[in-house]
Short mmCIF file of N, CA and C in Angstrom, two decimals:
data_model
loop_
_atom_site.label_atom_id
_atom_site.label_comp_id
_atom_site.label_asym_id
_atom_site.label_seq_id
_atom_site.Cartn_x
_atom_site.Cartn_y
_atom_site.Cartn_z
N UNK C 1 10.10 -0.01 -0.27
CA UNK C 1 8.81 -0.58 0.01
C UNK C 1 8.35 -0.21 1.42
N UNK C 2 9.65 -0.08 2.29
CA UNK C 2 8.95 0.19 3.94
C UNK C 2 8.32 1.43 3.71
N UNK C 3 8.75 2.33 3.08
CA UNK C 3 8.35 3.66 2.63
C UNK C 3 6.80 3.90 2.13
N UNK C 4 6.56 2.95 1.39
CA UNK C 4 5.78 3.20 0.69
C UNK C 4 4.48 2.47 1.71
N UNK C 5 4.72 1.48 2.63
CA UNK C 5 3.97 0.63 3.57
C UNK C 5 3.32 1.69 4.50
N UNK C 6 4.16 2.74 4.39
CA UNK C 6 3.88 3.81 6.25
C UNK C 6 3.04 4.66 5.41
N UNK C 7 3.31 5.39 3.64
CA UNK C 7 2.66 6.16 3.63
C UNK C 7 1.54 5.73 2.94
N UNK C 8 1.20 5.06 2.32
CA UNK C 8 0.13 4.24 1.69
C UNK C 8 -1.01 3.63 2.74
N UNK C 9 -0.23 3.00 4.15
CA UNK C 9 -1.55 2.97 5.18
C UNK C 9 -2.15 4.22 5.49
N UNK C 10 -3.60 3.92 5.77
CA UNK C 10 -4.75 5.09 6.39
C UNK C 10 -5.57 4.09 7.72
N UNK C 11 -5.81 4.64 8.52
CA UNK C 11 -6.69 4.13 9.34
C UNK C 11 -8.20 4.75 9.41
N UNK C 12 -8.83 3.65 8.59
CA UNK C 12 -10.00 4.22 8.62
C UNK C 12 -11.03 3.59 10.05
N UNK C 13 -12.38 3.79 9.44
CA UNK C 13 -13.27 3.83 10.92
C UNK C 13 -13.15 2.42 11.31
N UNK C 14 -12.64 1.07 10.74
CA UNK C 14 -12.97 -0.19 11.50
C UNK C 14 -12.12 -1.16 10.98
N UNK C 15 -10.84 -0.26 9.99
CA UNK C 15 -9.85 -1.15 9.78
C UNK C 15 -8.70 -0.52 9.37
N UNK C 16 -8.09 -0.56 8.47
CA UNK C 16 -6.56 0.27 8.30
C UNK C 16 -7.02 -0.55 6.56
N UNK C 17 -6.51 0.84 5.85
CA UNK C 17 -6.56 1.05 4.31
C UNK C 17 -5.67 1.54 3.43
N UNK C 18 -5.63 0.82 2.43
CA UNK C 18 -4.25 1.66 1.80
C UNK C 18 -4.91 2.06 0.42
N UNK C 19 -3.94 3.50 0.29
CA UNK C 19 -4.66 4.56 -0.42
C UNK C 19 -4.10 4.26 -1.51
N UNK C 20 -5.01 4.19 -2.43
CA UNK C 20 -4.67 3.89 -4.15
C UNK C 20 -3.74 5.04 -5.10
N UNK C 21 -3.82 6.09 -4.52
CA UNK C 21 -3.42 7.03 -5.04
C UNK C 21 -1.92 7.08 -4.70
N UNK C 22 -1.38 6.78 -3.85
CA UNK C 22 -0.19 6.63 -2.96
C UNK C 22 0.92 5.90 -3.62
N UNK C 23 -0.31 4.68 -3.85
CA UNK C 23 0.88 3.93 -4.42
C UNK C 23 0.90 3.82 -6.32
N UNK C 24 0.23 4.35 -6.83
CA UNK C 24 0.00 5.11 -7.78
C UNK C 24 1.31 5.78 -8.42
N UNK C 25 1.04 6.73 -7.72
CA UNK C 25 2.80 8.12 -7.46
C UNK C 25 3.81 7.14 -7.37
N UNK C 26 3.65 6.18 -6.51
CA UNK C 26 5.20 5.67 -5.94
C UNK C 26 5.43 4.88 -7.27
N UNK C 27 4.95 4.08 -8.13
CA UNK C 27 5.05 3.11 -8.95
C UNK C 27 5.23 3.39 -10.30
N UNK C 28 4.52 4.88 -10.57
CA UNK C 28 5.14 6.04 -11.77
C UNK C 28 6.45 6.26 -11.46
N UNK C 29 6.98 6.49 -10.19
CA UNK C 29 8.14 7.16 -10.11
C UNK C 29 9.23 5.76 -10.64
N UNK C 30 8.88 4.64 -9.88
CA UNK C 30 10.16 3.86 -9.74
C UNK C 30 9.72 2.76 -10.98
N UNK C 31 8.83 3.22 -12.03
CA UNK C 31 8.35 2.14 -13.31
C UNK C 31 8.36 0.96 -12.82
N UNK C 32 7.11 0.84 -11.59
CA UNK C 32 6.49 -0.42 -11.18
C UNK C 32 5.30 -0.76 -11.54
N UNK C 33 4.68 -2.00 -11.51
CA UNK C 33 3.72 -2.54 -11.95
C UNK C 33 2.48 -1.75 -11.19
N UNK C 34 1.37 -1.00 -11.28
CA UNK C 34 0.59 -0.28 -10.21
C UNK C 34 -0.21 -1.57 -9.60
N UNK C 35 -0.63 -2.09 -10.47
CA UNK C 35 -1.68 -3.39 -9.37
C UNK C 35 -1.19 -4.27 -9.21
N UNK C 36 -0.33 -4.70 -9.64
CA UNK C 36 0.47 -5.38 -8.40
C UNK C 36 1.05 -5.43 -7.18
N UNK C 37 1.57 -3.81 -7.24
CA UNK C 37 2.40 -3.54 -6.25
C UNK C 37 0.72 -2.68 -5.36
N UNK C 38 -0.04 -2.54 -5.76
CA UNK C 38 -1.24 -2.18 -5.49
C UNK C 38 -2.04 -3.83 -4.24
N UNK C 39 -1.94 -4.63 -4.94
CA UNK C 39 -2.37 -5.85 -4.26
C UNK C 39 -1.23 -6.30 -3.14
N UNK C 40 -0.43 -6.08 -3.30
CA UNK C 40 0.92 -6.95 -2.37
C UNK C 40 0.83 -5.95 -1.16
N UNK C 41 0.74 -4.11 -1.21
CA UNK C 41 0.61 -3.47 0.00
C UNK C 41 -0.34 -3.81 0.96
N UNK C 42 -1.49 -4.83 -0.49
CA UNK C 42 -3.04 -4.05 0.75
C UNK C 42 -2.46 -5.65 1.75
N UNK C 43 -2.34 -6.92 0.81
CA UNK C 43 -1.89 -8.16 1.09
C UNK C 43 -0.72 -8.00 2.35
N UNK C 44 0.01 -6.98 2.60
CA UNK C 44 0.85 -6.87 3.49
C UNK C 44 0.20 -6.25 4.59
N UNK C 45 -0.72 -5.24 4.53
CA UNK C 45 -0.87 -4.30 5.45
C UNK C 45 -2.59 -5.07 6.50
N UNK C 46 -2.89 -5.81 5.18
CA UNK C 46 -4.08 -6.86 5.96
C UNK C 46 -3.54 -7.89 6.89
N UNK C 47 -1.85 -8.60 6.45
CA UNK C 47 -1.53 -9.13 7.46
C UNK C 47 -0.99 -8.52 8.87
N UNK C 48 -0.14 -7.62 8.55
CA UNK C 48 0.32 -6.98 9.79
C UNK C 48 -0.86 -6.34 10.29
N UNK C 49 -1.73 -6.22 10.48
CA UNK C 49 -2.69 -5.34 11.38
C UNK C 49 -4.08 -6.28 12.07
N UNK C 50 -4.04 -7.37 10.98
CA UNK C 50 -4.63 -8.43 11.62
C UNK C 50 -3.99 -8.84 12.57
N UNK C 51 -2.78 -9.11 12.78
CA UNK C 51 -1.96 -9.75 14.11
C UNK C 51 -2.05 -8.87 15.18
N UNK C 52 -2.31 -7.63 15.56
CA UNK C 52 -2.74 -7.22 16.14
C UNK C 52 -4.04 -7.34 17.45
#
């Protein structure tokens, strides 16, 4: 998952985004749920960057 946290973030123009496609690939590979594991990155990556 840390893996998938570093490459799935993007920093876009006024916040930090995670790329659908990313985790897409990662969730074919390891027969994971895609929107789930789709909601829990963005849910992770909105908290860590908000604390910021």
């Amino acid at each position: 998952m840390t893996n998938l946290f570093s490459l799935s973030s993007k920093s876009g123009i006024s916040s930090v985004e995670v790329e659908y496609v990313v985790v897409k690939d990662f969730c074919e590979k390891y027969e994971l749920d895609t929107i789930d594991t789709f909601s829990v990155i963005k849910r992770i990556v909105s908290e860590v960057y908000s604390k910021k």
